[in-house]
Coordinates of C-alpha atoms and ligand atoms in Angstrom, one line a residue:
M1 CA -21.9 -10.6 32.8
I2 CA -18.5 -9.8 31.4
T3 CA -18.3 -6.5 29.5
P4 CA -16.4 -6.6 26.2
R5 CA -12.9 -5.3 26.2
I6 CA -10.7 -4.3 23.2
L7 CA -7.0 -5.1 23.0
A8 CA -5.1 -2.5 21.0
I9 CA -1.5 -3.0 19.9
D10 CA 0.6 0.1 19.2
Q11 CA 3.9 -1.0 17.5
G12 CA 5.9 2.2 17.3
T13 CA 9.4 3.2 16.2
T14 CA 10.8 3.3 19.7
S15 CA 8.5 1.0 21.6
T16 CA 5.8 -1.7 21.5
R17 CA 2.7 -1.1 23.6
A18 CA -0.6 -2.8 24.3
V19 CA -3.5 -1.1 25.9
M20 CA -6.7 -2.8 27.0
F21 CA -9.8 -0.6 26.6
D22 CA -13.4 -1.0 27.8
E23 CA -16.2 -0.2 25.4
S24 CA -16.3 3.4 26.3
G25 CA -12.7 4.0 25.3
K26 CA -11.4 3.9 28.8
A27 CA -7.9 2.5 29.2
L28 CA -7.9 -0.4 31.7
A29 CA -4.3 -1.5 31.5
T30 CA -1.1 -0.5 29.6
S31 CA 2.2 -2.3 29.0
Q32 CA 5.2 -1.1 27.0
I33 CA 8.6 -2.4 26.0
P34 CA 11.3 -0.2 24.4
L35 CA 12.5 -1.3 21.0
R36 CA 16.2 -1.8 20.2
Q37 CA 17.4 0.4 17.3
I38 CA 20.0 -1.0 15.0
Y39 CA 22.3 1.3 13.0
P40 CA 24.3 -0.9 10.6
A41 CA 25.7 2.0 8.4
D42 CA 25.3 5.7 8.0
G43 CA 21.7 6.5 7.2
W44 CA 20.6 2.9 7.8
V45 CA 18.1 2.1 10.6
E46 CA 16.8 -1.4 11.3
H47 CA 14.7 -3.3 13.8
N48 CA 14.8 -7.0 14.6
A49 CA 11.3 -8.2 13.6
E50 CA 11.6 -11.1 16.1
D51 CA 12.2 -8.5 18.9
I52 CA 9.0 -6.8 17.8
W53 CA 7.1 -10.1 17.9
E54 CA 8.4 -11.1 21.3
A55 CA 7.6 -7.7 22.7
T56 CA 4.1 -7.7 21.2
L57 CA 3.3 -11.1 22.8
S58 CA 4.6 -9.9 26.2
V59 CA 2.7 -6.6 26.3
C60 CA -0.5 -8.3 25.1
R61 CA -0.2 -11.0 27.7
A62 CA 0.5 -8.4 30.4
V63 CA -2.6 -6.3 29.7
I64 CA -4.8 -9.4 29.3
E65 CA -3.6 -10.5 32.8
Q66 CA -3.9 -7.0 34.4
S67 CA -7.4 -6.5 33.1
G68 CA -9.0 -9.7 34.3
G69 CA -8.0 -12.4 31.8
I70 CA -8.9 -13.3 28.2
E71 CA -12.6 -13.8 28.9
G72 CA -14.4 -10.8 27.5
V73 CA -11.6 -9.7 25.1
A74 CA -13.8 -9.2 22.1
A75 CA -11.4 -7.8 19.5
I76 CA -7.8 -7.0 18.6
G77 CA -6.7 -3.8 16.7
I78 CA -3.2 -3.0 15.5
T79 CA -1.7 0.4 14.9
N80 CA 1.9 0.6 13.7
Q81 CA 4.9 2.6 12.6
R82 CA 4.3 3.1 8.9
E83 CA 6.4 2.1 5.9
T84 CA 8.8 -0.1 7.9
T85 CA 9.4 -3.2 5.7
V86 CA 9.6 -6.9 6.7
V87 CA 10.1 -9.8 4.3
W88 CA 9.7 -13.3 5.6
N89 CA 9.6 -16.9 4.5
R90 CA 6.0 -18.1 4.2
R91 CA 6.9 -21.7 5.3
T92 CA 9.0 -20.9 8.3
G93 CA 7.6 -17.5 9.2
R94 CA 11.2 -16.3 9.6
P95 CA 12.2 -12.8 8.4
V96 CA 15.0 -13.1 5.8
T97 CA 16.7 -10.0 7.2
N98 CA 16.1 -7.2 9.7
A99 CA 13.1 -4.9 9.3
I100 CA 14.1 -1.8 7.4
V101 CA 12.8 1.2 9.3
W102 CA 11.0 4.1 7.7
Q103 CA 13.8 6.5 8.6
D104 CA 16.3 4.4 6.7
R105 CA 17.8 6.2 3.7
R106 CA 19.5 3.4 1.8
G107 CA 17.0 3.8 -1.0
A108 CA 17.9 7.5 -1.5
A109 CA 20.1 7.0 -4.6
L110 CA 17.4 4.9 -6.3
C111 CA 14.8 7.6 -5.5
A112 CA 17.0 10.3 -7.0
A113 CA 17.4 8.3 -10.1
L114 CA 13.6 7.9 -10.4
R115 CA 13.2 11.6 -10.0
D116 CA 15.8 12.3 -12.6
A117 CA 14.1 9.9 -15.0
G118 CA 10.9 12.0 -14.6
H119 CA 8.7 9.6 -12.7
E120 CA 7.7 12.0 -9.9
G121 CA 4.4 13.2 -11.5
A122 CA 3.1 9.7 -12.3
I123 CA 4.0 8.4 -8.9
Q124 CA 2.4 11.4 -7.2
N125 CA -0.7 11.0 -9.3
K126 CA -1.1 7.3 -8.4
T127 CA 0.1 7.1 -4.8
G128 CA -0.3 10.6 -3.5
L129 CA 3.3 10.4 -2.4
L130 CA 6.5 12.2 -3.4
I131 CA 9.4 9.9 -4.4
D132 CA 11.3 9.2 -1.2
S133 CA 13.2 6.3 0.4
Y134 CA 11.0 6.8 3.5
F135 CA 8.3 4.7 1.8
S136 CA 8.4 0.9 1.5
A137 CA 9.0 0.4 -2.2
T138 CA 12.8 1.0 -2.3
K139 CA 13.2 -0.9 1.0
L140 CA 11.5 -4.0 -0.4
Q141 CA 13.4 -3.7 -3.7
W142 CA 16.7 -3.5 -1.6
V143 CA 15.8 -6.7 0.2
L144 CA 15.0 -8.6 -3.0
D145 CA 18.2 -7.4 -4.6
N146 CA 20.6 -7.8 -1.7
V147 CA 19.6 -10.7 0.5
P148 CA 21.1 -13.8 -1.1
D149 CA 18.5 -15.9 -3.1
A150 CA 15.6 -13.5 -2.0
R151 CA 14.5 -12.6 -5.5
A152 CA 14.4 -16.1 -6.8
A153 CA 12.5 -17.3 -3.7
A154 CA 10.1 -14.3 -4.1
V155 CA 9.4 -15.2 -7.7
K156 CA 8.6 -18.8 -6.7
G157 CA 6.1 -17.4 -4.1
E158 CA 8.1 -18.5 -1.1
L159 CA 8.4 -15.0 0.5
A160 CA 5.9 -12.6 1.9
F161 CA 6.3 -8.8 2.3
G162 CA 4.5 -6.7 4.9
T163 CA 4.6 -3.5 6.9
I164 CA 4.6 -4.2 10.7
D165 CA 0.8 -4.5 10.8
T166 CA 1.0 -7.3 8.2
F167 CA 3.9 -9.1 9.9
L168 CA 2.1 -9.0 13.3
L169 CA -1.1 -10.2 11.7
W170 CA 0.7 -13.1 10.1
R171 CA 2.2 -14.1 13.4
L172 CA -1.0 -13.6 15.4
T173 CA -3.0 -15.7 13.0
G174 CA -0.4 -18.5 13.0
G175 CA 0.5 -17.7 9.4
R176 CA -3.0 -18.0 8.1
V177 CA -3.7 -14.4 7.0
H178 CA -1.4 -12.3 4.8
A179 CA -3.2 -8.9 4.7
T180 CA -2.8 -5.2 5.3
D181 CA -5.3 -2.3 5.4
A182 CA -5.6 0.5 2.9
T183 CA -3.9 3.1 5.1
N184 CA -0.7 1.0 5.4
A185 CA -0.9 0.1 1.7
A186 CA -1.0 3.8 0.9
R187 CA 2.5 4.3 2.4
T188 CA 4.3 1.7 0.3
M189 CA 4.5 3.8 -2.9
L190 CA 3.2 0.7 -4.8
Y191 CA -0.5 1.2 -4.2
D192 CA -2.9 3.3 -6.3
I193 CA -4.9 5.2 -3.8
H194 CA -7.6 6.1 -6.3
D195 CA -8.6 2.7 -7.6
G196 CA -7.5 0.8 -4.5
Q197 CA -5.1 -1.7 -6.2
W198 CA -1.5 -2.6 -6.2
D199 CA -0.3 -0.9 -9.3
D200 CA 1.3 -3.1 -12.0
E201 CA 3.4 -0.2 -13.5
L202 CA 4.8 0.7 -10.1
L203 CA 5.5 -3.0 -9.4
A204 CA 7.4 -3.2 -12.6
L205 CA 9.3 0.1 -11.9
F206 CA 10.5 -1.2 -8.6
S207 CA 10.9 -4.8 -9.8
I208 CA 8.5 -6.2 -7.2
P209 CA 6.9 -9.6 -8.0
K210 CA 3.2 -9.6 -7.1
T211 CA 3.6 -12.9 -5.2
V212 CA 5.0 -11.1 -2.2
L213 CA 2.2 -8.7 -1.7
P214 CA -0.5 -8.9 1.0
D215 CA -4.2 -8.6 0.4
V216 CA -5.5 -5.1 1.0
R217 CA -8.6 -4.8 3.2
D218 CA -10.8 -2.2 4.9
T219 CA -9.2 -0.6 7.9
A220 CA -11.9 -2.1 10.1
G221 CA -13.2 -5.5 9.3
D222 CA -12.3 -9.2 9.3
F223 CA -8.6 -10.0 9.5
G224 CA -9.0 -13.5 10.9
T225 CA -8.6 -14.6 14.5
S226 CA -5.6 -15.0 16.8
D227 CA -4.1 -18.5 17.2
P228 CA -5.7 -19.9 20.3
A229 CA -2.3 -21.1 21.5
L230 CA -1.1 -17.5 22.0
F231 CA -3.6 -16.1 24.5
G232 CA -5.7 -19.2 25.4
R233 CA -8.5 -18.3 23.1
A234 CA -9.1 -17.2 19.5
I235 CA -9.8 -13.5 19.4
P236 CA -11.0 -11.8 16.2
I237 CA -8.5 -9.2 14.8
T238 CA -10.7 -6.5 13.4
A239 CA -8.6 -3.4 12.6
L240 CA -5.2 -2.5 11.2
V241 CA -4.3 1.2 10.8
G242 CA -1.1 3.2 10.3
D243 CA -0.2 5.3 13.4
Q244 CA -1.1 8.8 12.1
H245 CA -4.3 7.6 10.6
G246 CA -5.1 5.9 14.0
A247 CA -4.6 9.3 15.7
L248 CA -7.0 10.9 13.2
V249 CA -9.6 8.4 14.2
G250 CA -8.7 8.6 17.9
Q251 CA -9.3 12.4 17.6
A252 CA -12.7 11.7 15.9
C253 CA -11.8 13.8 12.9
F254 CA -14.5 12.3 10.7
T255 CA -15.8 15.4 9.0
P256 CA -14.0 16.9 5.9
G257 CA -11.8 19.8 7.1
M258 CA -11.2 18.4 10.6
I259 CA -7.5 18.4 11.5
K260 CA -5.4 16.6 14.1
S261 CA -1.8 17.6 14.8
T262 CA 0.5 15.3 16.7
Y263 CA 3.4 16.9 18.6
G264 CA 6.0 14.2 19.4
T265 CA 9.6 14.1 18.2
G266 CA 8.4 15.6 14.9
C267 CA 4.9 16.9 14.2
F268 CA 2.4 15.2 11.8
V269 CA -0.7 17.1 10.6
L270 CA -3.5 15.2 9.0
V271 CA -6.6 16.8 7.6
N272 CA -9.7 14.8 6.6
T273 CA -10.6 15.6 3.0
G274 CA -13.6 13.2 2.8
A275 CA -14.3 11.2 -0.4
K276 CA -11.9 13.5 -2.4
A277 CA -8.2 12.8 -2.8
L278 CA -6.8 16.3 -3.0
P279 CA -3.6 16.6 -5.0
S280 CA -1.1 19.0 -3.3
R281 CA 0.7 21.8 -5.0
N282 CA 2.8 22.3 -1.9
R283 CA 4.5 19.0 -1.7
L284 CA 2.2 17.7 1.0
L285 CA 1.1 14.0 0.8
T286 CA -2.2 12.7 -0.3
T287 CA -3.1 9.6 1.7
I288 CA -5.9 7.4 2.8
A289 CA -7.5 8.4 6.1
Y290 CA -9.3 5.1 6.4
R291 CA -11.4 2.7 4.3
L292 CA -14.6 1.5 5.9
K293 CA -17.2 -0.9 4.2
G294 CA -15.3 -0.4 0.9
E295 CA -15.6 3.4 1.1
T296 CA -12.3 5.4 1.1
T297 CA -11.9 8.6 3.1
Y298 CA -8.8 10.6 2.1
A299 CA -6.5 12.9 4.0
L300 CA -3.7 15.4 3.3
E301 CA -0.7 15.0 5.4
G302 CA 2.1 17.5 6.2
S303 CA 4.9 17.1 8.7
I304 CA 7.3 19.3 10.6
F305 CA 10.7 17.5 11.1
N306 CA 11.6 19.2 14.3
A307 CA 9.1 19.7 17.2
G308 CA 10.0 17.7 20.3
T309 CA 13.6 17.7 19.1
V310 CA 13.8 21.4 19.9
I311 CA 13.1 20.6 23.5
Q312 CA 15.5 17.7 23.4
W313 CA 18.2 20.1 22.0
L314 CA 17.5 22.7 24.7
R315 CA 17.9 20.0 27.3
D316 CA 20.6 17.6 26.0
S317 CA 22.8 19.7 23.7
A318 CA 22.4 23.3 25.1
G319 CA 21.8 22.3 28.8
M320 CA 19.4 25.2 29.1
I321 CA 16.6 23.2 30.8
A322 CA 16.8 20.2 33.1
N323 CA 13.7 18.5 31.7
A324 CA 10.9 19.1 29.1
T325 CA 8.4 20.3 31.7
E326 CA 10.7 23.1 32.7
S327 CA 10.3 24.7 29.3
E328 CA 6.8 25.8 30.3
K329 CA 8.0 27.6 33.4
F330 CA 10.6 29.5 31.5
A331 CA 8.2 30.6 28.8
A332 CA 5.3 31.5 31.1
G333 CA 7.7 33.5 33.3
L334 CA 8.3 36.1 30.6
D335 CA 6.3 39.2 29.8
Q336 CA 3.9 38.2 27.0
T337 CA 4.1 41.4 25.0
G338 CA 7.7 40.5 24.2
G339 CA 9.0 44.0 24.6
T340 CA 10.9 45.7 21.8
G341 CA 13.1 42.8 20.7
R342 CA 12.1 39.3 20.0
V343 CA 14.2 36.1 19.9
Y344 CA 13.5 33.7 17.1
F345 CA 14.7 30.1 17.1
V346 CA 14.6 28.4 13.6
P347 CA 15.1 24.7 14.4
A348 CA 16.2 23.7 10.9
F349 CA 18.5 21.0 12.3
T350 CA 17.8 18.8 9.3
G351 CA 16.7 21.4 6.8
L352 CA 13.3 23.0 6.4
G353 CA 10.1 21.1 5.4
A354 CA 6.7 22.4 4.1
P355 CA 6.2 24.9 2.8
H356 CA 9.9 26.1 2.5
W357 CA 11.5 22.8 1.4
D358 CA 15.2 23.7 1.8
P359 CA 17.2 20.6 2.8
A360 CA 20.4 22.7 3.0
A361 CA 19.0 25.2 5.6
R362 CA 20.4 24.9 9.1
G363 CA 19.2 26.2 12.5
A364 CA 19.7 29.6 14.0
I365 CA 18.8 31.7 17.1
M366 CA 18.3 35.3 16.1
G367 CA 17.4 38.6 17.7
L368 CA 19.5 38.4 20.8
T369 CA 19.9 41.6 22.9
R370 CA 21.9 42.2 26.1
D371 CA 18.9 41.3 28.2
S372 CA 18.0 38.1 26.3
G373 CA 18.6 35.0 28.5
I374 CA 17.9 31.3 28.6
A375 CA 14.1 31.9 29.1
H376 CA 13.9 33.9 25.8
I377 CA 15.7 31.1 23.9
V378 CA 13.5 28.4 25.5
R379 CA 10.4 30.4 24.7
A380 CA 11.6 30.9 21.1
G381 CA 12.1 27.2 20.8
L382 CA 8.5 26.5 21.9
E383 CA 7.2 29.2 19.6
S384 CA 9.0 27.8 16.7
V385 CA 6.8 24.7 16.8
C386 CA 3.8 27.0 16.6
Y387 CA 5.1 29.1 13.8
Q388 CA 5.9 26.0 11.8
T389 CA 2.4 24.8 12.4
H390 CA 1.1 28.1 11.1
D391 CA 3.3 27.7 7.9
L392 CA 1.9 24.2 7.4
L393 CA -1.6 25.4 7.7
T394 CA -0.8 28.1 5.2
A395 CA 0.4 25.4 2.8
L396 CA -2.8 23.4 3.4
R397 CA -4.8 26.6 2.7
Q398 CA -3.1 27.0 -0.6
D399 CA -4.1 23.4 -1.4
G400 CA -7.7 24.4 -0.7
I401 CA -8.2 23.5 3.0
A402 CA -10.1 26.1 4.9
A403 CA -9.1 27.0 8.5
P404 CA -10.6 24.3 10.7
P405 CA -13.0 25.1 13.5
A406 CA -10.4 23.7 15.9
L407 CA -7.0 22.0 15.9
R408 CA -7.1 18.7 17.8
V409 CA -3.7 18.0 19.3
D410 CA -1.9 15.0 20.8
G411 CA 1.6 13.7 21.4
G412 CA 4.1 14.3 24.3
M413 CA 4.4 18.1 23.9
I414 CA 0.8 18.8 24.5
A415 CA 1.3 18.5 28.2
N416 CA 2.6 22.1 27.8
N417 CA -0.3 24.5 28.3
W418 CA 1.8 27.5 27.4
L419 CA 2.6 25.9 24.1
L420 CA -1.1 25.2 23.3
Q421 CA -2.1 28.8 24.1
F422 CA 0.6 30.3 21.9
L423 CA -0.4 27.8 19.2
A424 CA -4.0 29.0 19.3
D425 CA -2.7 32.7 19.3
I426 CA -0.4 32.3 16.4
T427 CA -2.7 30.2 14.2
G428 CA -5.8 32.0 15.2
I429 CA -7.5 28.7 15.7
P430 CA -8.8 27.2 18.9
V431 CA -6.6 24.3 20.1
E432 CA -8.2 21.2 21.7
R433 CA -6.6 18.6 23.9
P434 CA -8.6 15.4 24.6
I435 CA -8.7 13.8 28.0
Y436 CA -7.0 10.6 26.7
A437 CA -4.0 11.9 24.8
E438 CA -2.9 8.5 23.5
T439 CA -5.1 9.0 20.5
T440 CA -3.2 6.6 18.1
V441 CA -3.8 3.5 20.2
L442 CA -7.3 4.7 21.1
G443 CA -8.0 5.0 17.3
A444 CA -6.9 1.4 16.8
A445 CA -9.2 0.3 19.6
F446 CA -12.2 2.3 18.2
L447 CA -11.7 0.8 14.8
A448 CA -11.4 -2.7 16.2
G449 CA -14.6 -2.1 18.1
L450 CA -16.2 -0.9 14.8
G451 CA -14.9 -3.9 12.9
R452 CA -16.3 -6.2 15.6
G453 CA -19.7 -4.6 15.6
L454 CA -19.4 -3.1 19.2
F455 CA -20.0 0.3 17.6
S456 CA -22.4 0.7 14.8
S457 CA -20.9 3.9 13.3
L458 CA -18.3 6.6 13.6
E459 CA -21.0 8.7 15.3
E460 CA -20.6 6.6 18.4
I461 CA -16.9 7.1 18.4
K462 CA -17.4 10.8 18.0
A463 CA -19.5 10.8 21.2
A464 CA -16.7 9.0 23.1
W465 CA -14.2 11.8 22.3
R466 CA -13.8 14.0 25.4
L467 CA -12.3 17.5 25.7
D468 CA -9.7 18.1 28.5
F469 CA -8.4 21.6 27.6
R470 CA -9.2 24.2 25.0
A471 CA -7.0 27.2 24.3
E472 CA -8.8 30.1 22.5
P473 CA -6.9 32.6 20.3
K474 CA -6.5 35.8 22.4
M475 CA -3.7 37.6 20.8
P476 CA -4.5 41.0 19.1
D477 CA -4.1 40.7 15.3
A478 CA -1.5 43.4 15.1
Q479 CA 0.8 41.6 17.5
R480 CA 0.2 38.3 15.7
S481 CA 1.1 39.6 12.4
A482 CA 4.2 41.4 13.8
L483 CA 5.4 38.1 15.3
L484 CA 4.7 36.2 12.1
D485 CA 6.6 38.8 10.1
G486 CA 9.6 38.4 12.4
W487 CA 9.4 34.6 12.0
Q488 CA 9.2 34.8 8.2
D489 CA 12.2 37.1 8.2
A490 CA 14.2 34.7 10.5
V491 CA 13.3 31.7 8.2
K492 CA 14.5 33.7 5.1
R493 CA 17.9 34.2 6.8
V494 CA 18.6 30.5 7.3
M495 CA 17.6 29.5 3.8
R496 CA 20.5 28.7 1.4
Ligands
ADP1 P1 7.5 10.2 20.1 O1 6.2 9.4 20.0 O2 7.8 10.9 18.8 O3 8.6 9.5 20.7 P2 6.2 11.7 22.2 O4 4.8 11.9 21.7 O5 6.4 10.7 23.3 O6 7.2 11.4 21.1 O7 6.7 13.1 22.7 C1 7.9 13.3 23.3 C2 8.4 14.7 23.0 O8 7.6 15.6 23.7 C3 9.9 14.8 23.5 O9 10.6 15.4 22.4 C4 9.8 15.8 24.7 O10 10.9 16.6 24.7 C5 8.5 16.5 24.4 N1 7.8 17.0 25.6 C6 7.4 16.2 26.7 N2 6.9 17.0 27.7 C7 7.0 18.3 27.2 C8 6.6 19.5 27.8 N3 6.0 19.6 29.0 N4 6.8 20.6 27.0 C9 7.4 20.5 25.8 N5 7.8 19.4 25.3 C10 7.6 18.3 25.9

């Protein structure tokens, strides 16, 4: 008997990956292809959607082959970089221009004008988002206004818009299904997260004809089947989910109040808020965690711009460490009490985010004494990631989120045990690292399994989550508050 397997596609900003999982959530095969970044102008970032499609086919075929063939592949799930915008011709399937990536700032002036015109409150109320060019709305508007003939073709119903999940679904189904899921729709700035509809007023505000929009479905469910010509057999596609939301599921954060925190280049914190969409008074984002069987679960999201970038800076710009792993040795080698002086590193390379919100702030290293050395600066860099998490949790608390029983972490930085211990110490919350740290793609697989009926409920997914390492807070309160005071003082000094 062939046991069912689940093919999960993780289309990220810097690479396209596929992982084949068995029913228990064990990864059987992985394949990954880096993605070319295109920078046509200052602040512009694009991807070639055809590159993304070719890479997706290659990585899927590789893991199907490596894990024993197409027989037994029961479902496909897709998780993706969010907000990135593709517009294509419905007849030819060809994109009308490059995909505009979430980081792309070309919509910034348009967003500033909307803020000046006083639309922020209404947009936040409907979409849970703050007006920003990060989201899809101004990217889509830009394509319709700047690609020759695009708007006329869109009005005639000839063009389709989608985030990457939708584009891949279209291609996988041979152009038969034009759909997205609620988590991806929630990042477009065109979708009312409360009533679960594309919003007519927002569509008018951004001059988007309804004809281009995909159907919005549950996160796990029926998205059609793959074209049999692609992999030799038609496979049901049963989940689409934005990457951070995938990680929340992969971390089995299903109970209100549970938090996952992803430490990659930046850091993304999502807290499950259950059936309630909590508005933020601290400029955090209200979003959809997932929608299952028509029921929406919401989340609050906060991000830290600079997490892994601190390590990259220490390695590539300052030359203080040879590789990321070395940061742990430097930090662990120092006396934990910190002595009399303490070095602080405020990595405001691109300004400060929640809860300080100062785009003009720039980074600083402070508190140096004659005996400070590279180790102190490296340790301060790692610590900064933890202090920033503390600040974000404080903002969440002000929005009504109680301290969680544990912080479930993932992303490249969590290989660093010293970092996880300091994170537990400074937040006062136990930190948990799962055995399988690729929680985003695991979440997509779990959801696809749920959509295909391989799992009957989230409870089964919860049981499949396995702990690898748990750091308990150990630092005495007095030391913790002294360190936090020093950090707050350092942050004040870099604010403009
Ligand atoms: P992304 O998905 O954003 O590209 P990843 O989740 O792959 O990022 O994480 C990569 C980041 O993790 C890099 O910035 C890297 O410097 C950092 N990193 C990797 N290993 C360690 C380590 N042992 N200690 C601290 N940081 C690390």
